[in-house]
CSV table of C-alpha atoms in Angstrom, one decimal:
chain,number,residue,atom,x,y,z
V,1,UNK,CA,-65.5,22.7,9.9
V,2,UNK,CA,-67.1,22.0,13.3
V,3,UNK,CA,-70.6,21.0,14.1
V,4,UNK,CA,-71.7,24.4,14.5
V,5,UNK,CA,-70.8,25.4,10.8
V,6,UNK,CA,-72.3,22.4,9.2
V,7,UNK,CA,-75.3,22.9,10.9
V,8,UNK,CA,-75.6,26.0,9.4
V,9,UNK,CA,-75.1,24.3,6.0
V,10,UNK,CA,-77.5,22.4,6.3
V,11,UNK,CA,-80.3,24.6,7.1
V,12,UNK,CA,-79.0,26.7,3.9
V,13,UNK,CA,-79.5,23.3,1.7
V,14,UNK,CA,-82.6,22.6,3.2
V,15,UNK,CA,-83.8,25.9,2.7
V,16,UNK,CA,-83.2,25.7,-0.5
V,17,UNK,CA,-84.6,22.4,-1.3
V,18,UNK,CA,-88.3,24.1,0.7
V,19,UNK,CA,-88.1,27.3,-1.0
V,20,UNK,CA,-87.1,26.4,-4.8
V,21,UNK,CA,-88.3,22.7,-5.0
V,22,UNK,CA,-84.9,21.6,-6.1
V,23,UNK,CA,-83.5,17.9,-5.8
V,24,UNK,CA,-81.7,17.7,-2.8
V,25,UNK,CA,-78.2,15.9,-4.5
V,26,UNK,CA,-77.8,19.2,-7.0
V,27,UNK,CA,-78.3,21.4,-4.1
V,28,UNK,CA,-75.6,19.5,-2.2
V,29,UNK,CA,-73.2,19.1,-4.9
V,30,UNK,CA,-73.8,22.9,-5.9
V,31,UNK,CA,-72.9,23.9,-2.0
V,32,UNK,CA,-69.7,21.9,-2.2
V,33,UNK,CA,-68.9,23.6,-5.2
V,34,UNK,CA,-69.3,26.9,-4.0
V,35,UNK,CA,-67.8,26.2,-0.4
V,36,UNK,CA,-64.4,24.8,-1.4
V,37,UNK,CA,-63.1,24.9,2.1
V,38,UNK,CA,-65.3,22.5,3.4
V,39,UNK,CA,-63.1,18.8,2.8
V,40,UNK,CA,-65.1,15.7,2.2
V,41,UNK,CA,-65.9,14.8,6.1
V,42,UNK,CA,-67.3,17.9,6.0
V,43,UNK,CA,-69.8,17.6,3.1
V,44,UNK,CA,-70.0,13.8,4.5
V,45,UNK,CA,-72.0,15.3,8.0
V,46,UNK,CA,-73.9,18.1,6.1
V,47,UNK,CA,-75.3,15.6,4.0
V,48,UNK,CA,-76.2,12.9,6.4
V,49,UNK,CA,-78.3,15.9,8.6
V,50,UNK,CA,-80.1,17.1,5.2
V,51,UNK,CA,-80.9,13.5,4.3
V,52,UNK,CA,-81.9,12.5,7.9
V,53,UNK,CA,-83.9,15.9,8.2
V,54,UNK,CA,-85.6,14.3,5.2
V,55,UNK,CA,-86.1,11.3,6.0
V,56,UNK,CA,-87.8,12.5,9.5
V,57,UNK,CA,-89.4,15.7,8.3
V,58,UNK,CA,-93.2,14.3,9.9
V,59,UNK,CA,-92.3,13.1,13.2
V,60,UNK,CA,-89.5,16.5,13.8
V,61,UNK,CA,-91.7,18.8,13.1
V,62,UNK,CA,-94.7,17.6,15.0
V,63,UNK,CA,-92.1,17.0,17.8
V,64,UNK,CA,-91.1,20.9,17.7
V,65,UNK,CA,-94.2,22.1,16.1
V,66,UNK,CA,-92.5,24.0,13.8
V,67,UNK,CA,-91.7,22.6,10.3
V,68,UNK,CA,-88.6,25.1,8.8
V,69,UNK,CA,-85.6,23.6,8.1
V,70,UNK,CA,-84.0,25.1,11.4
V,71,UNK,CA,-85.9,23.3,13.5
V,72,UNK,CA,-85.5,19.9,11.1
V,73,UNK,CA,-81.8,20.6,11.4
V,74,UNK,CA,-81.6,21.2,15.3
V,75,UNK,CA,-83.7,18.3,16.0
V,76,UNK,CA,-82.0,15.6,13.8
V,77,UNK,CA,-78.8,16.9,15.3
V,78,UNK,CA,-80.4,16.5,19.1
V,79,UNK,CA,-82.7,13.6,18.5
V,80,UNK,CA,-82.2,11.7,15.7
V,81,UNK,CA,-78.7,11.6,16.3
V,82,UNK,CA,-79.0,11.3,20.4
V,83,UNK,CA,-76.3,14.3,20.8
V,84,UNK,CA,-78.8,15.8,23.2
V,85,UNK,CA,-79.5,19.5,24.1
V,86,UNK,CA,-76.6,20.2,26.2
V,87,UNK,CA,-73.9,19.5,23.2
V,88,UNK,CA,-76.4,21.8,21.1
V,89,UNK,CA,-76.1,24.3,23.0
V,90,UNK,CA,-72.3,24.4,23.4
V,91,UNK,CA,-72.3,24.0,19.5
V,92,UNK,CA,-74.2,27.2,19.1
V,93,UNK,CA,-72.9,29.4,21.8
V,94,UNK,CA,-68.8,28.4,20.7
V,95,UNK,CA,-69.0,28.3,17.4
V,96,UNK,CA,-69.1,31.8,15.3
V,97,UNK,CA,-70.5,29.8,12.3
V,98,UNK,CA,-73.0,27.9,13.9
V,99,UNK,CA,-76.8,29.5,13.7
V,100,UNK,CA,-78.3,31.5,16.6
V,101,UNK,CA,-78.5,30.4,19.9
V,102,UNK,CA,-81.5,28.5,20.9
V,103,UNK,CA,-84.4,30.2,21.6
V,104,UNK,CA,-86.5,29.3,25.1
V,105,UNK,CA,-89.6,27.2,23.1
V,106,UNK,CA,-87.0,25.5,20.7
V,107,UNK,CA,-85.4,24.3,24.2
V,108,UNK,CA,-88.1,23.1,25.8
V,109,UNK,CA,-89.0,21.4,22.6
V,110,UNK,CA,-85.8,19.7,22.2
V,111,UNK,CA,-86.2,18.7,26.1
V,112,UNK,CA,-89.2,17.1,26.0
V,113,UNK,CA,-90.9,13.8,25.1
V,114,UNK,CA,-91.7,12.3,22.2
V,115,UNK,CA,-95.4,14.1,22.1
V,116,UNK,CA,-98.3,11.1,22.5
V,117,UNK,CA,-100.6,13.1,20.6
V,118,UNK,CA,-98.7,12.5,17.3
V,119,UNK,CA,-100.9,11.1,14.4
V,120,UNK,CA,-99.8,8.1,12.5
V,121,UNK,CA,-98.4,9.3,9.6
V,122,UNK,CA,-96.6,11.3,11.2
V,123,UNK,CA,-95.0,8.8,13.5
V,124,UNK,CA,-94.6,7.2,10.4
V,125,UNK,CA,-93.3,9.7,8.4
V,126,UNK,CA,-95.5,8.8,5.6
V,127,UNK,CA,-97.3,12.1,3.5
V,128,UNK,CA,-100.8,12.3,5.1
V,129,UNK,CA,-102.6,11.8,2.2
V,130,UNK,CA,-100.8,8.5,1.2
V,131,UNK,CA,-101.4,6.9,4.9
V,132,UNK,CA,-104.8,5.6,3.9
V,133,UNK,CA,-102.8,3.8,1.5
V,134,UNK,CA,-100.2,2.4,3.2
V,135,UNK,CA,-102.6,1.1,5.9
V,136,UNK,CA,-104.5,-0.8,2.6
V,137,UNK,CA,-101.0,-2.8,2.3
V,138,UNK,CA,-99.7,-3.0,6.0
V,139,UNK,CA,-102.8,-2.9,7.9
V,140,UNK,CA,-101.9,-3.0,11.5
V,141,UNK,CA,-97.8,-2.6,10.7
V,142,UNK,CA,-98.0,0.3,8.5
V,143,UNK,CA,-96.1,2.8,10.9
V,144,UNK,CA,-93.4,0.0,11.7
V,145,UNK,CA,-93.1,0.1,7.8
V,146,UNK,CA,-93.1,3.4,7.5
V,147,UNK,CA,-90.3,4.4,10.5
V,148,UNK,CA,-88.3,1.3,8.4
V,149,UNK,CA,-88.5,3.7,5.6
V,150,UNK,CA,-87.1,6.6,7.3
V,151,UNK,CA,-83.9,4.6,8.2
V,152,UNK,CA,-80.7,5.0,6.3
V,153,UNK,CA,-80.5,2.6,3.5
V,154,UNK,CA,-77.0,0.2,3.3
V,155,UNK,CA,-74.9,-0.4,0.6
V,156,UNK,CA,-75.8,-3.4,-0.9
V,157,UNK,CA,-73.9,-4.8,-4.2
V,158,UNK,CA,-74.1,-7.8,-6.0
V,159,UNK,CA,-71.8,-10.3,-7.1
V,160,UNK,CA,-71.2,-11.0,-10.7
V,161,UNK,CA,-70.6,-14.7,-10.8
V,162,UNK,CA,-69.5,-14.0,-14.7
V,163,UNK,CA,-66.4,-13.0,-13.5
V,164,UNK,CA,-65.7,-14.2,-9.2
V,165,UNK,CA,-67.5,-15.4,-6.7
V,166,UNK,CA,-68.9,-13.7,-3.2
V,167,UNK,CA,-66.6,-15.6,-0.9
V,168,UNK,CA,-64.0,-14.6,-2.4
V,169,UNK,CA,-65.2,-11.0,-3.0
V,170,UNK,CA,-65.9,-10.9,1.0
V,171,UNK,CA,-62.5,-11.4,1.9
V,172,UNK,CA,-61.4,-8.5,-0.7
V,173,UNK,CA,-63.8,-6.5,1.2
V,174,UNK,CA,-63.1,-7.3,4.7
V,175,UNK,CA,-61.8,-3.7,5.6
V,176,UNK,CA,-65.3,-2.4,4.4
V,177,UNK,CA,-67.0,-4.4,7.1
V,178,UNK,CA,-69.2,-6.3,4.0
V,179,UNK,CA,-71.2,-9.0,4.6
V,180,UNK,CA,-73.2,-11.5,2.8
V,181,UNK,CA,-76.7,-10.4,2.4
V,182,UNK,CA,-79.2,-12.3,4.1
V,183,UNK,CA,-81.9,-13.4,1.3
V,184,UNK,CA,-80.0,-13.0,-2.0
V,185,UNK,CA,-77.3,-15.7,-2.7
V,186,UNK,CA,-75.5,-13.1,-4.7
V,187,UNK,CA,-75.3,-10.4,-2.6
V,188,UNK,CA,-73.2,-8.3,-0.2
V,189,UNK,CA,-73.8,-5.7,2.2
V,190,UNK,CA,-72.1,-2.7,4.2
V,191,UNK,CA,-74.6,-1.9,7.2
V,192,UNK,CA,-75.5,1.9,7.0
V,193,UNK,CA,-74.0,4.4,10.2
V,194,UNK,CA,-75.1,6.5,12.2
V,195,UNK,CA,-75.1,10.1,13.0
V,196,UNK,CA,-71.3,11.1,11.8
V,197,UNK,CA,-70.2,8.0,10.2
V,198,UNK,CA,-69.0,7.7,6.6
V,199,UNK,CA,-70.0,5.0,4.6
V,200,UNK,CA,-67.3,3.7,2.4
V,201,UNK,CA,-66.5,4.7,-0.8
V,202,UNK,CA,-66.4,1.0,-2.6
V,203,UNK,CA,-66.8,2.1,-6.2
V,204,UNK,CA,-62.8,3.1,-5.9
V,205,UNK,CA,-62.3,-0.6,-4.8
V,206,UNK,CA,-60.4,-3.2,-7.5
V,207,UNK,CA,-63.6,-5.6,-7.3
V,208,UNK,CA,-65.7,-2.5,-8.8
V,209,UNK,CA,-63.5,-1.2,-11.2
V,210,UNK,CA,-62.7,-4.9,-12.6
V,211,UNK,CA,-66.4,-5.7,-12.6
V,212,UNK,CA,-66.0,-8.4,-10.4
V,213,UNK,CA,-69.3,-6.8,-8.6
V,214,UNK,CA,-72.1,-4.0,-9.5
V,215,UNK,CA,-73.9,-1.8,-7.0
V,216,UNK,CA,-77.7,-3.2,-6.5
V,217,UNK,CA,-80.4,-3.5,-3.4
V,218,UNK,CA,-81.0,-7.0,-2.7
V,219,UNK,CA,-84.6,-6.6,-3.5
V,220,UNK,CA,-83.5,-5.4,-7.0
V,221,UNK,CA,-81.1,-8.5,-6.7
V,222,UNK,CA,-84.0,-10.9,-5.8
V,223,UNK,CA,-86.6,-9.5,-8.7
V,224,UNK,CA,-84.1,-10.5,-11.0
V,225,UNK,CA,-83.8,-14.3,-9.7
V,226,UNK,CA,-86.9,-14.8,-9.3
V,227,UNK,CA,-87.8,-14.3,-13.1
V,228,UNK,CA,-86.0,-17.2,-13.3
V,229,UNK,CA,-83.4,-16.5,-16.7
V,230,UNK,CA,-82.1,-19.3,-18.0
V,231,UNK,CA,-78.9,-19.8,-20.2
V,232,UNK,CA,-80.3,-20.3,-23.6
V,233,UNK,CA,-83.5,-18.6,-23.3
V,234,UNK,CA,-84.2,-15.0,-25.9
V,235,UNK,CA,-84.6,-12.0,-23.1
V,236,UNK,CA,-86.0,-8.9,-22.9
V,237,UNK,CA,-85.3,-6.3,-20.4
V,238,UNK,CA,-88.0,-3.9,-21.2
V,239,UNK,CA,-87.6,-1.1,-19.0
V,240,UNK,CA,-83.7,-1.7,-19.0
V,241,UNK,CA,-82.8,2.0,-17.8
V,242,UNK,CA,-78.6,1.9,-16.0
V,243,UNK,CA,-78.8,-1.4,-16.7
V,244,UNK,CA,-78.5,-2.9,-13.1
V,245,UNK,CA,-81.3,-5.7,-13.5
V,246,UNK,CA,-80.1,-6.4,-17.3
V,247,UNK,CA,-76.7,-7.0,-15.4
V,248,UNK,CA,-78.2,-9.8,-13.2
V,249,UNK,CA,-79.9,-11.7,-16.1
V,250,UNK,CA,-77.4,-11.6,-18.4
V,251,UNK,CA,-74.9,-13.2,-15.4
V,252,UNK,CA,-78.1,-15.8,-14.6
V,253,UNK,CA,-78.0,-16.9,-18.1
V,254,UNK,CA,-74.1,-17.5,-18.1
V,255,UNK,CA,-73.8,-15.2,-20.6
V,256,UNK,CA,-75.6,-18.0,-23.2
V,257,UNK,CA,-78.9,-17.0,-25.3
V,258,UNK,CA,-80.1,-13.6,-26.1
V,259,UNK,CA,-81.1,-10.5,-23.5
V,260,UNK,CA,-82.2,-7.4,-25.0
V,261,UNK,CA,-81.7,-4.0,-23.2
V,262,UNK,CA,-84.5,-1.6,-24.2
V,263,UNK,CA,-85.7,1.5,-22.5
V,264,UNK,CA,-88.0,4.6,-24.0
V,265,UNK,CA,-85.8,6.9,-22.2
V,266,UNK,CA,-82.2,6.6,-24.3
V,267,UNK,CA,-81.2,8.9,-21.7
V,268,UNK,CA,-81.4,6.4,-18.8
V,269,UNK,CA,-80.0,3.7,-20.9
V,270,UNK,CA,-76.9,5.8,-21.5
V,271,UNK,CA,-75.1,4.3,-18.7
V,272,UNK,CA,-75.6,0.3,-19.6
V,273,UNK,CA,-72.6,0.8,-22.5
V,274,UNK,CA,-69.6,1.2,-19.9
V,275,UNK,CA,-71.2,-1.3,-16.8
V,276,UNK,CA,-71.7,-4.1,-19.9
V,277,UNK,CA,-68.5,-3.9,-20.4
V,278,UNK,CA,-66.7,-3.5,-17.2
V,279,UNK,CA,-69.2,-6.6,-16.4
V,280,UNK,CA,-67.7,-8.6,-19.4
V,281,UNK,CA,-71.3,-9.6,-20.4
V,282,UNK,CA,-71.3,-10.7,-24.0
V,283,UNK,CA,-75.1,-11.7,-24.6
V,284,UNK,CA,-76.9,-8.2,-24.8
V,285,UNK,CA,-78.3,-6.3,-27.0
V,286,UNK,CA,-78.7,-2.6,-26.7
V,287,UNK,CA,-81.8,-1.7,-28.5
V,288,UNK,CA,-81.5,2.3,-28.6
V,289,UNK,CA,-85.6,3.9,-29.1
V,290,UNK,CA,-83.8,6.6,-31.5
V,291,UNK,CA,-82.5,4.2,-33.8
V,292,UNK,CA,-83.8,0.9,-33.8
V,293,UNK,CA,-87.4,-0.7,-33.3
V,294,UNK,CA,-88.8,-4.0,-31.7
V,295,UNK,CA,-90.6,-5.2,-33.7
V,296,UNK,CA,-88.8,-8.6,-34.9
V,297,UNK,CA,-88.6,-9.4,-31.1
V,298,UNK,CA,-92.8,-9.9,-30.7
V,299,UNK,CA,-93.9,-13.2,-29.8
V,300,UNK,CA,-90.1,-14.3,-29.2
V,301,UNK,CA,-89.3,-13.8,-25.4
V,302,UNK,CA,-89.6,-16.9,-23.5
V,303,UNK,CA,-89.0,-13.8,-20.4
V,304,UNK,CA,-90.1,-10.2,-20.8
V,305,UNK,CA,-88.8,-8.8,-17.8
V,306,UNK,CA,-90.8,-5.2,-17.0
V,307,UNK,CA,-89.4,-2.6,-14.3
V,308,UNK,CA,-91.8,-0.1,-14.2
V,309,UNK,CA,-92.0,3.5,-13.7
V,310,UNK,CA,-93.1,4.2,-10.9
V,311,UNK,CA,-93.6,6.6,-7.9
V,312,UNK,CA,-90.8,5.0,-6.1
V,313,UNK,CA,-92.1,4.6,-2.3
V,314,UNK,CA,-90.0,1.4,-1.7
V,315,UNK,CA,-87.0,3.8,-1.7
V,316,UNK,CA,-87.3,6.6,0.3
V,317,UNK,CA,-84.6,5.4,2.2
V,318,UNK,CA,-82.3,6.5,-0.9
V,319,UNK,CA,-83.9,9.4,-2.1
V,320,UNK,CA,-86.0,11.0,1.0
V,321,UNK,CA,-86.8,13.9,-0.3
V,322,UNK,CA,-89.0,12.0,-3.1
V,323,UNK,CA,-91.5,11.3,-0.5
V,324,UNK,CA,-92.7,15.1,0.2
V,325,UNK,CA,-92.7,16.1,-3.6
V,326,UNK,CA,-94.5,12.8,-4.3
V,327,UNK,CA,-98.4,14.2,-5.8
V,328,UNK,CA,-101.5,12.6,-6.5
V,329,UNK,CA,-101.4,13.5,-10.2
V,330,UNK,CA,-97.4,11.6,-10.0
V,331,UNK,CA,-99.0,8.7,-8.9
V,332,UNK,CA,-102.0,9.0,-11.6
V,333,UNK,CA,-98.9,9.5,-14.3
V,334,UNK,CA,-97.4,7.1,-13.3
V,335,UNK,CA,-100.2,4.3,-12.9
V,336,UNK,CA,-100.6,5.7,-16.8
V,337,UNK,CA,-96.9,4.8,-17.8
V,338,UNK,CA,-97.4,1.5,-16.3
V,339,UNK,CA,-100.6,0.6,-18.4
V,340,UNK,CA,-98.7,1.7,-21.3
V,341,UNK,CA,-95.7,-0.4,-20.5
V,342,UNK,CA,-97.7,-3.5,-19.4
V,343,UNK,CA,-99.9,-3.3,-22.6
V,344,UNK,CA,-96.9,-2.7,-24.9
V,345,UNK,CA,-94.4,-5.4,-23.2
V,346,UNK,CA,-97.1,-7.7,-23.6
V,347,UNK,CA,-96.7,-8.6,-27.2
V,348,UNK,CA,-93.0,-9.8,-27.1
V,349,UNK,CA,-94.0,-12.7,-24.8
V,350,UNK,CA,-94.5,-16.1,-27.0
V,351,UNK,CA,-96.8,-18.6,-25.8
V,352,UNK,CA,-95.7,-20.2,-22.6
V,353,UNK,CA,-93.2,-17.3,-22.1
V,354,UNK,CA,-92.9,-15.3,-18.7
V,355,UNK,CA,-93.8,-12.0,-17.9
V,356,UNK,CA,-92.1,-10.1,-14.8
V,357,UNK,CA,-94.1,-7.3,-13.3
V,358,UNK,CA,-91.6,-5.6,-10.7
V,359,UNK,CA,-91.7,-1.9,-9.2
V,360,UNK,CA,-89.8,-0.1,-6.0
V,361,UNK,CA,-93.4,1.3,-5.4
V,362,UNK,CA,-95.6,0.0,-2.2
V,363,UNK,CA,-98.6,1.3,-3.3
V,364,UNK,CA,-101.4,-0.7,-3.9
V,365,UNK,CA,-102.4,1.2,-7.2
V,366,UNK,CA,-99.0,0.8,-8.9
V,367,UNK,CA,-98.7,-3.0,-8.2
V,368,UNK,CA,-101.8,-5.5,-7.4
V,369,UNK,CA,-104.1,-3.6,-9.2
V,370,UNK,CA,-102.1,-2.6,-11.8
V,371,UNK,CA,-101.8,-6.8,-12.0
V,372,UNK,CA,-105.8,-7.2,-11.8
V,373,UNK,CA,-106.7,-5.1,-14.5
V,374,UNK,CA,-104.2,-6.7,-16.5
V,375,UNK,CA,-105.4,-10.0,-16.4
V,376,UNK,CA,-108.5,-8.6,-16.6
V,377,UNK,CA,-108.4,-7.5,-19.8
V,378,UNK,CA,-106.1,-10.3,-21.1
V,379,UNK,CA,-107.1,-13.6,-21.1
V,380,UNK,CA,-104.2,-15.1,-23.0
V,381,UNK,CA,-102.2,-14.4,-19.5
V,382,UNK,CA,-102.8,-16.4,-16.1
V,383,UNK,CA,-100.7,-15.5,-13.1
V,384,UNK,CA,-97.7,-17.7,-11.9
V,385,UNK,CA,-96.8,-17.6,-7.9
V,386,UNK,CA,-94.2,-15.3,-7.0
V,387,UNK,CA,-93.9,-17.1,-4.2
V,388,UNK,CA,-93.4,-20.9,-5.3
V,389,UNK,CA,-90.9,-19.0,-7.2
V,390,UNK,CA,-89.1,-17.8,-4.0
V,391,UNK,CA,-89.3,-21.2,-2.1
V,392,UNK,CA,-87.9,-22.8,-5.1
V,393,UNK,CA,-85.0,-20.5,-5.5
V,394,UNK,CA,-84.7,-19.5,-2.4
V,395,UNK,CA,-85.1,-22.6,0.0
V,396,UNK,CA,-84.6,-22.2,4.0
V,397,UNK,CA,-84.9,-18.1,3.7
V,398,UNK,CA,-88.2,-16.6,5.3
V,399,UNK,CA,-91.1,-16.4,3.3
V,400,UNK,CA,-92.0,-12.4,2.4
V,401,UNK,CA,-95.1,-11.6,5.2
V,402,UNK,CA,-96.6,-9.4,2.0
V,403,UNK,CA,-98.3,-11.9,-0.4
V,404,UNK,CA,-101.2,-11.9,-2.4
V,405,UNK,CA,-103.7,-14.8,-3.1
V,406,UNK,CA,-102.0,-14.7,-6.5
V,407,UNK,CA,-99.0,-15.3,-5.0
V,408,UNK,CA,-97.4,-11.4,-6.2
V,409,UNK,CA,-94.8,-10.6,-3.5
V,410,UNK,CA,-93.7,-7.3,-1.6
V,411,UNK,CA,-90.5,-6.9,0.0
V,412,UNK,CA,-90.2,-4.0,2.7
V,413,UNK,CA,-86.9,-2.8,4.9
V,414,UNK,CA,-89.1,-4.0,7.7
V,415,UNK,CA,-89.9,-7.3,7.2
V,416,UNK,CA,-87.3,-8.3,4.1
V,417,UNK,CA,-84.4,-5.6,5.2
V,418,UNK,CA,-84.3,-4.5,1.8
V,419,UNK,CA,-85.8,-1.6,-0.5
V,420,UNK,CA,-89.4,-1.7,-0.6
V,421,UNK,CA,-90.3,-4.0,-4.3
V,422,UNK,CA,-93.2,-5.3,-5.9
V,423,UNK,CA,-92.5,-8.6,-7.8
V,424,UNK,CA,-95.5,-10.4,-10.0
V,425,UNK,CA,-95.2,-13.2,-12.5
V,426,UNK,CA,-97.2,-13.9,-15.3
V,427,UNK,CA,-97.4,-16.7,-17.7
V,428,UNK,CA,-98.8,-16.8,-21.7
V,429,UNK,CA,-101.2,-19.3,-21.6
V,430,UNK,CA,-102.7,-18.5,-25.8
């Protein structure tokens, strides 16, 4: 296919996506299905302009005044990609597959400045409705965080010191361009490309497939260290889901002790069974909610480790399309959810045992509040600094710039280069 052609395909996705509120990956997979001529590279571009489309719906639309997935198409292709008008318009006019040719106002659209009249969500691309929000957290950087958002997100993986180690892993993955990550100790990263470029495809590689290392954002990476597993201890992943997290415990506690893997959805936890395995992690426990209970676990967990459900505004990067389908009544769900969880979780801590609050949210309501009215309403629980934790564990690396009095942390691709994550630490005092 040439530019022109996948162009088209992506306005047909996106249309899609608009007009029948559909997640964006089925959409994709369903037009690859149906358009077996179009190879890999191909779906690789058409994807890339959907996503980026996504990512910068706000700030392309107000820049052509015109929101429909043509103009989000034609613009990432011109602007967000730099090709520039004059390329477009050879695309269109050579190519029988490519869309119609470029009207006069699209062109003098695509021609001209970024507009100075553009508000700061959209700038941002952040939902209008959330900015008031997102200024609450950011303040004064809240549409540097909010273009950092709208980036491509890398690969990041992380090592799984079970089984090798990352300079060693490195050198396996030297043709992949990974690098060590820059905060987590564990961790390994493949920069994200621009425009055309194809990211590789490193779950085919022998270190994968051998478990010698798992697919996991460093912030994801980082939440789990700083909850601070130790070999020995009785664990409880509460809100285990894939199983990525209960992955990074059960390597931090050398495969010594107890971690339990628990989640209220079986279906998310469905995938834990073959990554345990490939990881060769010997210390878990499945606990499936169909079949078995908790209820010998309360007041055993020297760590009840809690990743909640939430809206997940820390990874738009990932999934952009999440951001424009994201409601208020979401948000109120999910702030419900995470009062259940917190309330529930609670009970399997013993006295002087931790409890780790993390989300991928950045809103205020899902993460320092949800904290406050915790403690709050227990008394038998005092906060521990997140961030003592961090300069213990982590000594010499930069200090997050999000941090509450409490010392709760949130890590941003802006300031942390990593998925946006909430991490807060509580202790059982009673």
């Amino acid at each position: 296919m040439k530019d022109g052609g996948r162009l088209a395909a992506a306005i047909e996705v996106l249309d899609e996506v608009e007009r029948r509120h559909r997640p964006v990956q089925v959409v994709l997979k369903e037009w690859g299905s149906s358009h077996r001529f179009a190879g890999s590279g191909d779906r690789t571009v058409i994807g890339n302009l959907v996503f980026d489309a996504l990512r910068n719906r706000a700030s392309l639309a107000a820049h052509m005044q015109d929101e429909c997935p043509r103009a989000l198409a034609l613009a990432t292709y011109v602007l967000t990609w730099d090709k520039g008008l004059e390329a477009l318009t050879t695309v269109l006019n050579e190519d029988r597959h490519a869309p119609e040719a470029l009207t006069e106002a699209e062109a003098d659209r695509l021609a001209a400045a970024v507009p100075d009249d553009l508000q700061p969500w959209q700038a941002a691309d952040v939902p209008e409705w959330l900015w008031p929000k997102f200024t609450a957290v950011f303040g004064g950087d809240a549409v540097t965080e909010g273009r950092a958002l709208a980036q491509r997100a890398p690969v990041d993986m992380r090592v799984n010191t079970l089984k090798s180690d990352r300079e060693k892993l490195l050198k396996k993955l030297g043709h992949t361009g990974a690098q060590g990550t820059g905060l987590s100790p564990h961790g390994m990263r493949i920069e994200a490309k621009p425009g055309l470029g194809r990211m590789p495809h490193v779950q085919a590689e022998e270190g994968y497939r051998k478990g010698w290392f798992d697919l996991q954002d460093e912030a994801s990476q980082l939440a789990a260290l700083l909850a601070g597993a130790q070999p020995g201890q009785q664990v409880l992943d509460y809100c285990a889901g894939g199983g990525g997290k209960t992955l990074a415990l059960a390597a931090a506690m050398q495969n010594k002790g107890q971690l339990y893997a628990y989640d209220a959805d079986r279906l998310r936890l469905a995938p834990i069974h073959e990554r345990l395995q490939r990881a060769g992690v010997r210390n878990i426990q499945v606990r499936d909610p169909a079949s078995s209970t908790l209820d010998d676990l309360k007041g055993q967990m020297d760590l009840v480790f809690i990743d909640a459900p939430c809206t997940g505004t820390g990874v738009w990067r990932r999934r952009p399309d999440s951001k424009w389908k994201l409601t208020e009544k979401a948000l109120n769900d999910r702030m419900n959810d995470q009062v259940h969880v917190l309330d529930n979780a609670k009970e399997y801590v013993k006295v002087g045992g931790r409890l780790v609050y993390a989300t991928c949210s950045l809103l205020p309501e899902e993460n320092a509040d949800q904290i406050s009215r915790f403690l709050s309403a227990n008394a038998d629980f005092a906060p521990v600094s997140a961030l003592d934790s961090w300069t213990a564990m982590l000594p010499g690396k930069p200090v997050p710039a999000y941090v509450t009095e409490r010392g709760d942390l949130t890590l941003t691709p802006a300031s942390t280069k990593t998925d946006g994550f909430f991490i807060a630490i509580l202790e059982r005092t009673a």
